Structure formats: structure tokens, C-alpha cells
RNA sequence: GCCGGAGUAGCUCAGCUGGUUAGAGCAGCGGAAUCAUAAUCCGCGUGUCGCAGGUUCGAGUCCUGCCUCCGGCACCA
């Protein structure tokens, strides 16, 4: 089974910010999670480099568009690395291999008769060098930026016959209810389609930094078509000497923000159909991370600087915070104060401390060996029971409900902390020590205790000792299964914890699927408090 | 204007097809415990469930009207 996940390709004319990182982190969670399920995964991110804004920005600096792109693309590549994204490739649309492939595909669209020559007429601003939409116009048909009166201009364009795909799109949406999630975004796309589709410009003359149309080199492709096609073209050259298209298309899932919904949910599938290709398997539309009401702007004070957070707390903490704090698919506020609260209460106190106390008791009471015992039904069942959690989490992640998955996991983190209190292992340990009397009753720490736990040792302990085995086994097993589910979200810390638990596998596993016997070790706090 | 969504504890939000005393997390107050990163666990809320009507034996949950906020309404890289 193959799973191909993409982020949007980021427009190279700008600096990476938390919003970009958010898409990348979410896509990475999906990629890692599906790898854990043993699927054949390919994860793509990259930069979108053509188009007029890049051309203009480069001109302002007196450099070529390519130089501008070459300078900025690495920033996005580094951003992906910083949030510990495991992308298999980083595509740049200025890559000649991408451009060649785009030409092939768009030629097919042309050959299939979905393109025609027409005239685009609109309000043109010579200073912006761009057409303005009716909505953008200032009073009296003026440019909102330059405040000058605009003229009606006509321009030869090639058009893509989007209108011809209305029925196909409606059918696609009807047959695949989860093509676009969350549902409110799906409805938005659907109502957009229902209102009737108009053809869209495919190319323009007078562009310099863009792909030439194969059948009309005077015209350059509108950057959107070039950009969308990256998801498909990358597969043909991402791996040297190999074409992955067969292997990963159309099992493709897009992660994107709501501002580019229409391009992905309407134009993109139509374009693929026009080229005789399958639409992707689906897409998830996420919202914006708001900082103090404003969208991503650097207003005063309480903002999140992703680089700084990663430096101080690690990428795991940033990934967790963003996906936990705002319900994935909706807009939500993030702040430095909010981050600190979640970091301290949930990562350090709830989860990190649960790991610490579990490992500590394992070491202290059982010499670092997970005892042999059965899953405790008390812990396995109930609303926040451990049993079946992995199934639930997989279902949620299949619907791209990442925050929902974290919430499901967290209710079990709390459950395990409660379990510790309910069973008071330290009391059991004391009782065990007392009734064991003379011997090596199990209270002995260090090597002696470890020796005492070798398999085959006669089980002469008291009832308290057996109960302690049960509690410690269940704690170890509970923490282990949660850590496995958290690998996708917080890879570094989860890996460290799993190593400490003597777990080699990274496959998603159910509660109780592993027996006792594993060697564990104490480790420094997963999420240290930094006061 | 048209279409859609939302308005529930100080804060952030859950509440599916109407039915026991409306829930969770955070923050606050009190207590227990000591395995642990002084972490954890337990207890504590007089909430007009936006406003006004209506349907119903019964509505936060359905209907009508109103108020407020938000999103979409075609090229916005």
C-alpha cells in the first residue's frame, strides 16, 4: 500500500514563517504515521518559483529571478529540516526536469482539446503590471495600491476549459465524500462548483519568468498550473534513474491552508482529468495560526518565533503545540504564553513526568526489567481505556484529524497518571519488602535487583509483589503504546523514550501486544522545565 | 446582497440523530500522597447554554424571527 503526501510548494518570494512550518509539520506527521503502519510512503515539499511577483522582486534588487530563487529556496529547505520533516524530496519548480514534465502534461491537455485561445479583458494596472479583479478595484476603477485610474485592457490568453469539468467534479465529490476534509471546506468547494464554473486563463503574454507553452512559445504559463503540477512531476525525477509515478500516483494526499482551497479542490482535479490522469486521493485544508488576532504578523509581544522555540524546546515541542493548541482544520490563536503553559503542563508534567516515574519505578523495584503480567482490565477498558486506542488513532489520522488524535492520546496519558495514584506502587513495594522479610524481596535497587529478576527465578513473592508486577507491567506497556503513537508527532522524544523502554520496533502496536522481560533504563527528563 | 457556519463556566472549547442533577482542559481555592521534572491524584463552579417566541410529556440539542461575529461568493503567488 502506498501513501504519497505533499505540502504546498511555498512561494519563494518571501521568508518562511510559522504558517509554512505548520503545513510541513502536519504533512510530516502523516508521513511518519503511515510509515509506522508499514506503508510505502513518499513525502514531498518544495518551492514555487515562477511568476510575476518573483520577477518583480528580483528586478527591484537588480538580480535575476533565478538568483532570487536560488537565494531563497534553501531557506525553505532548511525550515523543513528544522521542524524535522522527513521529506523524501524537495522540489523546485525552476528545475528543468519539472519544466519538461509540465510541458508534456500540458501538451496532453492541449491535445485532448481542453484548451482554446481567447481574449482576457479586465482592468489593468501598468504599475502593478497586472490585472485587477472587480473586487480589488478602488473607487472609480482605480488601483488600490497605486491609486491611479485604470484602463480596460485586452490580452490574448490561452484558456483552460474548466467549465467542461463541472459534471466530472460533481461526480468525483459525490463518489468520494472524503475527497476534501474537513467537511465545511468540502461544502465550500462544492458550492463553488455548483454555482457554475468559468474557464480560467492558462497563459499570458508579456511574462518572462515562467514556462513557455509548447504549442505557443510566445505565451507563458500562468504560475498556478506550473505550481500544481509539481505534485505529479516530482515523482518522475525525485529518485535518480527511477520513475515513481506508477508507484505513488494517484495515492496522493495534499496538506494545504484554506487560502488555496479552490486551486486544489477544483482546478487541480479538473486539470488532471483533462490530462487523462487520476485526481489525488484527497486533501486536508487547515486553518491559520493566529497571533493576537492578526494573521502571522509580527505584532508586539506575545508571538511565536518558531526558530527560537526550536532552539529552546526542540522541534517536538513546536510540533506538539501547534497541532494540539488549534483544532486542525480551524483557525486558532497561538502565543508564547500558550506555548509555555502547554509545554509545562502537558509535556513536562503530564507526559514527561509519567515517563520519568514509570522508568524510575521499573529501575527501583524491578531492576529495570519489565515484569511479566497481563493487561489490567481496569486500565484497558472504559472511555479512556488503553485497549483499541491505536485503532481509534489510526481512524482519526486517516481523516486528518490530528488534534483529535492528540486529544485521544492525551486522555490516556492522564489515565495512566491516575492509574499510578490508584495503585500506589510504592505502597505495594513496601508491603512486598516486609513480607519478603529476609530475602532479596525486590526492593533492592541496582545490579542486585536486576540479577534477582532473571527469568526462571522462583516466584515466591507475596501478593503485594504480584500486584506490583501487574502495575509496573501495565505502566510500561501503556507508556510504550502511547509513545509509539506519538512517534509521528514528536519523533525525537518518543524515540528516546522507546529506547529507554527497550522497544526496538516502531510499528503501531496495541495495548498488551508485548509481554514482559524488556530491559529498561532511566533517562533525563524528556521535556525539562526551563525556568 | 446571496450561501454557509458560529454564539455553552474567567479563558479555550466538547456536547451525535431532542430525554437522568449541562461536560473537559487551563487558570483559582482546599486537601491527599511521595514513585517522579515540587511532578501527580482527589474535592470545590449561583454557567439566564446570544435574545424572543414556538413545537413537544420533555430542547443547549428541532422550527420561526431578531442581534452579534466569522467564512465563501472565480484567478487573490
PDB file of N, CA and C (backbone and C1' of nucleotides) in Angstrom, chain A residues 4 6-7 9 44 47-48 50 91-93 97-109 160 202 211 213-215 221-237 245 249 252 254 263-264 267-278 280, chain B residues 77:
ATOM      1  N   UNK A   4       1.287   8.817  -0.521  1.00  0.00           N
ATOM      2  CA  UNK A   4       2.088   9.943  -1.008  1.00  0.00           C
ATOM      3  C   UNK A   4       1.488  11.208  -0.413  1.00  0.00           C
ATOM      4  N   UNK A   6       1.899  15.489   0.395  1.00  0.00           N
ATOM      5  CA  UNK A   6       2.567  16.710  -0.047  1.00  0.00           C
ATOM      6  C   UNK A   6       2.224  17.892   0.840  1.00  0.00           C
ATOM      7  N   UNK A   7       3.138  18.851   0.895  1.00  0.00           N
ATOM      8  CA  UNK A   7       2.806  20.176   1.424  1.00  0.00           C
ATOM      9  C   UNK A   7       2.564  21.040   0.183  1.00  0.00           C
ATOM     10  N   UNK A   9       3.748  23.844  -2.305  1.00  0.00           N
ATOM     11  CA  UNK A   9       5.103  24.343  -2.519  1.00  0.00           C
ATOM     12  C   UNK A   9       5.041  25.834  -2.203  1.00  0.00           C
ATOM     13  N   UNK A  44       6.641  14.820  -0.108  1.00  0.00           N
ATOM     14  CA  UNK A  44       7.209  15.884  -0.949  1.00  0.00           C
ATOM     15  C   UNK A  44       6.896  17.278  -0.419  1.00  0.00           C
ATOM     16  N   UNK A  47       9.485  24.399  -3.327  1.00  0.00           N
ATOM     17  CA  UNK A  47       9.215  25.812  -3.556  1.00  0.00           C
ATOM     18  C   UNK A  47       8.664  26.064  -4.951  1.00  0.00           C
ATOM     19  N   UNK A  48       7.805  27.062  -4.998  1.00  0.00           N
ATOM     20  CA  UNK A  48       7.159  27.518  -6.220  1.00  0.00           C
ATOM     21  C   UNK A  48       7.923  28.772  -6.642  1.00  0.00           C
ATOM     22  N   UNK A  50       8.182  30.373 -10.076  1.00  0.00           N
ATOM     23  CA  UNK A  50       7.909  31.215 -11.233  1.00  0.00           C
ATOM     24  C   UNK A  50       6.914  32.311 -10.903  1.00  0.00           C
ATOM     25  N   UNK A  91      11.240  19.733  -4.089  1.00  0.00           N
ATOM     26  CA  UNK A  91      11.135  20.124  -5.494  1.00  0.00           C
ATOM     27  C   UNK A  91      11.226  21.635  -5.640  1.00  0.00           C
ATOM     28  N   UNK A  92      11.889  22.061  -6.703  1.00  0.00           N
ATOM     29  CA  UNK A  92      11.906  23.479  -7.063  1.00  0.00           C
ATOM     30  C   UNK A  92      11.352  23.557  -8.475  1.00  0.00           C
ATOM     31  N   UNK A  93      10.353  24.426  -8.655  1.00  0.00           N
ATOM     32  CA  UNK A  93       9.700  24.419  -9.968  1.00  0.00           C
ATOM     33  C   UNK A  93      10.576  24.990 -11.068  1.00  0.00           C
ATOM     34  N   UNK A  97      13.843  19.572 -15.053  1.00  0.00           N
ATOM     35  CA  UNK A  97      13.145  18.287 -15.147  1.00  0.00           C
ATOM     36  C   UNK A  97      11.657  18.470 -14.860  1.00  0.00           C
ATOM     37  N   UNK A  98      11.364  19.368 -13.915  1.00  0.00           N
ATOM     38  CA  UNK A  98       9.966  19.701 -13.651  1.00  0.00           C
ATOM     39  C   UNK A  98       9.363  20.372 -14.871  1.00  0.00           C
ATOM     40  N   UNK A  99      10.085  21.300 -15.418  1.00  0.00           N
ATOM     41  CA  UNK A  99       9.557  22.082 -16.536  1.00  0.00           C
ATOM     42  C   UNK A  99       9.289  21.195 -17.753  1.00  0.00           C
ATOM     43  N   UNK A 100      10.194  20.271 -17.997  1.00  0.00           N
ATOM     44  CA  UNK A 100       9.990  19.354 -19.125  1.00  0.00           C
ATOM     45  C   UNK A 100       8.715  18.540 -18.935  1.00  0.00           C
ATOM     46  N   UNK A 101       8.575  18.080 -17.727  1.00  0.00           N
ATOM     47  CA  UNK A 101       7.421  17.231 -17.435  1.00  0.00           C
ATOM     48  C   UNK A 101       6.111  18.029 -17.523  1.00  0.00           C
ATOM     49  N   UNK A 102       6.143  19.259 -17.044  1.00  0.00           N
ATOM     50  CA  UNK A 102       4.960  20.111 -17.137  1.00  0.00           C
ATOM     51  C   UNK A 102       4.572  20.283 -18.603  1.00  0.00           C
ATOM     52  N   UNK A 103       5.570  20.497 -19.436  1.00  0.00           N
ATOM     53  CA  UNK A 103       5.298  20.673 -20.862  1.00  0.00           C
ATOM     54  C   UNK A 103       4.593  19.453 -21.448  1.00  0.00           C
ATOM     55  N   UNK A 104       5.071  18.299 -21.071  1.00  0.00           N
ATOM     56  CA  UNK A 104       4.444  17.068 -21.556  1.00  0.00           C
ATOM     57  C   UNK A 104       2.983  16.998 -21.140  1.00  0.00           C
ATOM     58  N   UNK A 105       2.755  17.248 -19.868  1.00  0.00           N
ATOM     59  CA  UNK A 105       1.390  17.110 -19.349  1.00  0.00           C
ATOM     60  C   UNK A 105       0.469  18.154 -19.967  1.00  0.00           C
ATOM     61  N   UNK A 106       0.941  19.364 -20.047  1.00  0.00           N
ATOM     62  CA  UNK A 106       0.071  20.423 -20.554  1.00  0.00           C
ATOM     63  C   UNK A 106      -0.179  20.233 -22.051  1.00  0.00           C
ATOM     64  N   UNK A 107       0.779  19.633 -22.717  1.00  0.00           N
ATOM     65  CA  UNK A 107       0.580  19.310 -24.128  1.00  0.00           C
ATOM     66  C   UNK A 107      -0.548  18.280 -24.280  1.00  0.00           C
ATOM     67  N   UNK A 108      -0.598  17.360 -23.343  1.00  0.00           N
ATOM     68  CA  UNK A 108      -1.673  16.364 -23.380  1.00  0.00           C
ATOM     69  C   UNK A 108      -3.033  17.039 -23.186  1.00  0.00           C
ATOM     70  N   UNK A 109      -3.050  18.020 -22.269  1.00  0.00           N
ATOM     71  CA  UNK A 109      -4.292  18.759 -22.050  1.00  0.00           C
ATOM     72  C   UNK A 109      -4.717  19.459 -23.339  1.00  0.00           C
ATOM     73  N   UNK A 160      -8.045  27.501 -20.144  1.00  0.00           N
ATOM     74  CA  UNK A 160      -8.309  26.108 -19.782  1.00  0.00           C
ATOM     75  C   UNK A 160      -9.822  25.951 -19.621  1.00  0.00           C
ATOM     76  N   UNK A 202      -4.933  30.216 -18.813  1.00  0.00           N
ATOM     77  CA  UNK A 202      -3.856  29.256 -18.642  1.00  0.00           C
ATOM     78  C   UNK A 202      -2.505  29.924 -18.872  1.00  0.00           C
ATOM     79  N   UNK A 211       6.992  29.271 -17.650  1.00  0.00           N
ATOM     80  CA  UNK A 211       7.182  28.244 -18.679  1.00  0.00           C
ATOM     81  C   UNK A 211       6.491  28.631 -19.978  1.00  0.00           C
ATOM     82  N   UNK A 213       4.497  27.894 -23.353  1.00  0.00           N
ATOM     83  CA  UNK A 213       3.577  26.855 -23.790  1.00  0.00           C
ATOM     84  C   UNK A 213       4.223  26.133 -24.964  1.00  0.00           C
ATOM     85  N   UNK A 214       4.192  24.826 -24.965  1.00  0.00           N
ATOM     86  CA  UNK A 214       4.870  24.082 -26.034  1.00  0.00           C
ATOM     87  C   UNK A 214       4.308  24.418 -27.416  1.00  0.00           C
ATOM     88  N   UNK A 215       3.024  24.693 -27.496  1.00  0.00           N
ATOM     89  CA  UNK A 215       2.439  24.942 -28.821  1.00  0.00           C
ATOM     90  C   UNK A 215       2.370  26.429 -29.168  1.00  0.00           C
ATOM     91  N   UNK A 221       3.071  30.172 -19.195  1.00  0.00           N
ATOM     92  CA  UNK A 221       2.038  29.563 -18.379  1.00  0.00           C
ATOM     93  C   UNK A 221       1.774  30.348 -17.099  1.00  0.00           C
ATOM     94  N   UNK A 222       0.521  30.466 -16.781  1.00  0.00           N
ATOM     95  CA  UNK A 222       0.137  31.057 -15.505  1.00  0.00           C
ATOM     96  C   UNK A 222       0.761  30.214 -14.408  1.00  0.00           C
ATOM     97  N   UNK A 223       1.323  30.858 -13.413  1.00  0.00           N
ATOM     98  CA  UNK A 223       2.147  30.131 -12.444  1.00  0.00           C
ATOM     99  C   UNK A 223       1.388  29.032 -11.707  1.00  0.00           C
ATOM    100  N   UNK A 224       0.071  29.213 -11.591  1.00  0.00           N
ATOM    101  CA  UNK A 224      -0.681  28.192 -10.845  1.00  0.00           C
ATOM    102  C   UNK A 224      -0.623  26.807 -11.466  1.00  0.00           C
ATOM    103  N   UNK A 225      -0.652  26.775 -12.779  1.00  0.00           N
ATOM    104  CA  UNK A 225      -0.645  25.460 -13.426  1.00  0.00           C
ATOM    105  C   UNK A 225       0.708  24.798 -13.259  1.00  0.00           C
ATOM    106  N   UNK A 226       1.721  25.596 -13.451  1.00  0.00           N
ATOM    107  CA  UNK A 226       3.086  25.150 -13.234  1.00  0.00           C
ATOM    108  C   UNK A 226       3.230  24.616 -11.803  1.00  0.00           C
ATOM    109  N   UNK A 227       2.688  25.355 -10.863  1.00  0.00           N
ATOM    110  CA  UNK A 227       2.842  25.001  -9.453  1.00  0.00           C
ATOM    111  C   UNK A 227       2.089  23.723  -9.094  1.00  0.00           C
ATOM    112  N   UNK A 228       0.829  23.655  -9.454  1.00  0.00           N
ATOM    113  CA  UNK A 228       0.035  22.482  -9.092  1.00  0.00           C
ATOM    114  C   UNK A 228       0.644  21.194  -9.636  1.00  0.00           C
ATOM    115  N   UNK A 229       1.166  21.312 -10.844  1.00  0.00           N
ATOM    116  CA  UNK A 229       1.689  20.112 -11.490  1.00  0.00           C
ATOM    117  C   UNK A 229       2.898  19.515 -10.765  1.00  0.00           C
ATOM    118  N   UNK A 230       3.481  20.284  -9.859  1.00  0.00           N
ATOM    119  CA  UNK A 230       4.660  19.773  -9.150  1.00  0.00           C
ATOM    120  C   UNK A 230       4.378  18.450  -8.449  1.00  0.00           C
ATOM    121  N   UNK A 231       3.143  18.333  -7.954  1.00  0.00           N
ATOM    122  CA  UNK A 231       2.801  17.129  -7.198  1.00  0.00           C
ATOM    123  C   UNK A 231       2.952  15.876  -8.056  1.00  0.00           C
ATOM    124  N   UNK A 232       2.697  16.085  -9.341  1.00  0.00           N
ATOM    125  CA  UNK A 232       2.791  14.955 -10.259  1.00  0.00           C
ATOM    126  C   UNK A 232       4.193  14.821 -10.859  1.00  0.00           C
ATOM    127  N   UNK A 233       4.748  15.942 -11.265  1.00  0.00           N
ATOM    128  CA  UNK A 233       6.036  15.863 -11.970  1.00  0.00           C
ATOM    129  C   UNK A 233       7.163  15.342 -11.084  1.00  0.00           C
ATOM    130  N   UNK A 234       7.128  15.708  -9.816  1.00  0.00           N
ATOM    131  CA  UNK A 234       8.240  15.348  -8.925  1.00  0.00           C
ATOM    132  C   UNK A 234       8.505  13.847  -8.933  1.00  0.00           C
ATOM    133  N   UNK A 235       7.425  13.090  -9.046  1.00  0.00           N
ATOM    134  CA  UNK A 235       7.580  11.639  -8.986  1.00  0.00           C
ATOM    135  C   UNK A 235       8.454  11.104 -10.119  1.00  0.00           C
ATOM    136  N   UNK A 236       8.515  11.845 -11.204  1.00  0.00           N
ATOM    137  CA  UNK A 236       9.264  11.324 -12.353  1.00  0.00           C
ATOM    138  C   UNK A 236      10.769  11.516 -12.217  1.00  0.00           C
ATOM    139  N   UNK A 237      11.194  12.392 -11.322  1.00  0.00           N
ATOM    140  CA  UNK A 237      12.645  12.593 -11.236  1.00  0.00           C
ATOM    141  C   UNK A 237      13.198  12.707  -9.814  1.00  0.00           C
ATOM    142  N   UNK A 245       6.122   7.498 -10.593  1.00  0.00           N
ATOM    143  CA  UNK A 245       4.733   7.880 -10.869  1.00  0.00           C
ATOM    144  C   UNK A 245       3.759   6.719 -10.692  1.00  0.00           C
ATOM    145  N   UNK A 249       1.244   7.544  -7.770  1.00  0.00           N
ATOM    146  CA  UNK A 249       0.073   8.275  -8.256  1.00  0.00           C
ATOM    147  C   UNK A 249      -1.005   7.275  -8.592  1.00  0.00           C
ATOM    148  N   UNK A 252      -2.231  10.076  -3.603  1.00  0.00           N
ATOM    149  CA  UNK A 252      -1.622  11.319  -3.169  1.00  0.00           C
ATOM    150  C   UNK A 252      -2.572  12.092  -2.277  1.00  0.00           C
ATOM    151  N   UNK A 254      -2.951  15.749  -0.213  1.00  0.00           N
ATOM    152  CA  UNK A 254      -2.389  17.086  -0.078  1.00  0.00           C
ATOM    153  C   UNK A 254      -2.741  17.721   1.258  1.00  0.00           C
ATOM    154  N   UNK A 263      -7.894  26.261  -5.827  1.00  0.00           N
ATOM    155  CA  UNK A 263      -6.936  25.745  -6.784  1.00  0.00           C
ATOM    156  C   UNK A 263      -6.774  24.235  -6.645  1.00  0.00           C
ATOM    157  N   UNK A 264      -6.778  23.793  -5.409  1.00  0.00           N
ATOM    158  CA  UNK A 264      -6.548  22.369  -5.177  1.00  0.00           C
ATOM    159  C   UNK A 264      -7.808  21.523  -5.298  1.00  0.00           C
ATOM    160  N   UNK A 267      -9.713  23.356  -9.516  1.00  0.00           N
ATOM    161  CA  UNK A 267      -8.917  23.435 -10.747  1.00  0.00           C
ATOM    162  C   UNK A 267      -7.999  22.221 -10.909  1.00  0.00           C
ATOM    163  N   UNK A 268      -7.379  21.842  -9.828  1.00  0.00           N
ATOM    164  CA  UNK A 268      -6.387  20.762  -9.878  1.00  0.00           C
ATOM    165  C   UNK A 268      -6.969  19.422 -10.337  1.00  0.00           C
ATOM    166  N   UNK A 269      -8.030  18.954  -9.709  1.00  0.00           N
ATOM    167  CA  UNK A 269      -8.580  17.686 -10.214  1.00  0.00           C
ATOM    168  C   UNK A 269      -9.062  17.800 -11.658  1.00  0.00           C
ATOM    169  N   UNK A 270      -9.584  18.964 -12.026  1.00  0.00           N
ATOM    170  CA  UNK A 270     -10.048  19.146 -13.407  1.00  0.00           C
ATOM    171  C   UNK A 270      -8.864  19.080 -14.377  1.00  0.00           C
ATOM    172  N   UNK A 271      -7.789  19.704 -13.970  1.00  0.00           N
ATOM    173  CA  UNK A 271      -6.595  19.705 -14.814  1.00  0.00           C
ATOM    174  C   UNK A 271      -6.075  18.279 -15.023  1.00  0.00           C
ATOM    175  N   UNK A 272      -6.072  17.520 -13.963  1.00  0.00           N
ATOM    176  CA  UNK A 272      -5.607  16.139 -14.066  1.00  0.00           C
ATOM    177  C   UNK A 272      -6.502  15.331 -14.990  1.00  0.00           C
ATOM    178  N   UNK A 273      -7.790  15.506 -14.815  1.00  0.00           N
ATOM    179  CA  UNK A 273      -8.723  14.789 -15.682  1.00  0.00           C
ATOM    180  C   UNK A 273      -8.490  15.193 -17.139  1.00  0.00           C
ATOM    181  N   UNK A 274      -8.241  16.462 -17.341  1.00  0.00           N
ATOM    182  CA  UNK A 274      -8.014  16.960 -18.702  1.00  0.00           C
ATOM    183  C   UNK A 274      -6.779  16.322 -19.317  1.00  0.00           C
ATOM    184  N   UNK A 275      -5.827  16.002 -18.460  1.00  0.00           N
ATOM    185  CA  UNK A 275      -4.594  15.387 -18.953  1.00  0.00           C
ATOM    186  C   UNK A 275      -4.714  13.868 -19.000  1.00  0.00           C
ATOM    187  N   UNK A 276      -5.872  13.374 -18.638  1.00  0.00           N
ATOM    188  CA  UNK A 276      -6.074  11.925 -18.630  1.00  0.00           C
ATOM    189  C   UNK A 276      -5.463  11.247 -17.425  1.00  0.00           C
ATOM    190  N   UNK A 277      -5.316  11.999 -16.347  1.00  0.00           N
ATOM    191  CA  UNK A 277      -4.738  11.433 -15.125  1.00  0.00           C
ATOM    192  C   UNK A 277      -5.792  11.368 -14.031  1.00  0.00           C
ATOM    193  N   UNK A 278      -5.526  10.518 -13.049  1.00  0.00           N
ATOM    194  CA  UNK A 278      -6.431  10.380 -11.910  1.00  0.00           C
ATOM    195  C   UNK A 278      -6.264  11.557 -10.946  1.00  0.00           C
ATOM    196  N   UNK A 280      -6.057  13.197  -7.181  1.00  0.00           N
ATOM    197  CA  UNK A 280      -5.422  12.649  -5.986  1.00  0.00           C
ATOM    198  C   UNK A 280      -6.445  11.952  -5.094  1.00  0.00           C
TER     199      UNK A 280
ATOM    200  P     A B  77      -1.884  35.145  -4.741  1.00  0.00           P
ATOM    201  O5'   A B  77      -0.948  36.018  -5.712  1.00  0.00           O
ATOM    202  C5'   A B  77       0.177  36.583  -5.199  1.00  0.00           C
ATOM    203  C4'   A B  77       1.288  35.750  -5.710  1.00  0.00           C
ATOM    204  C3'   A B  77       1.029  35.147  -7.084  1.00  0.00           C
ATOM    205  O3'   A B  77       1.134  36.111  -8.122  1.00  0.00           O
ATOM    206  C1'   A B  77       1.991  33.550  -5.667  1.00  0.00           C
TER     207        A B  77
END
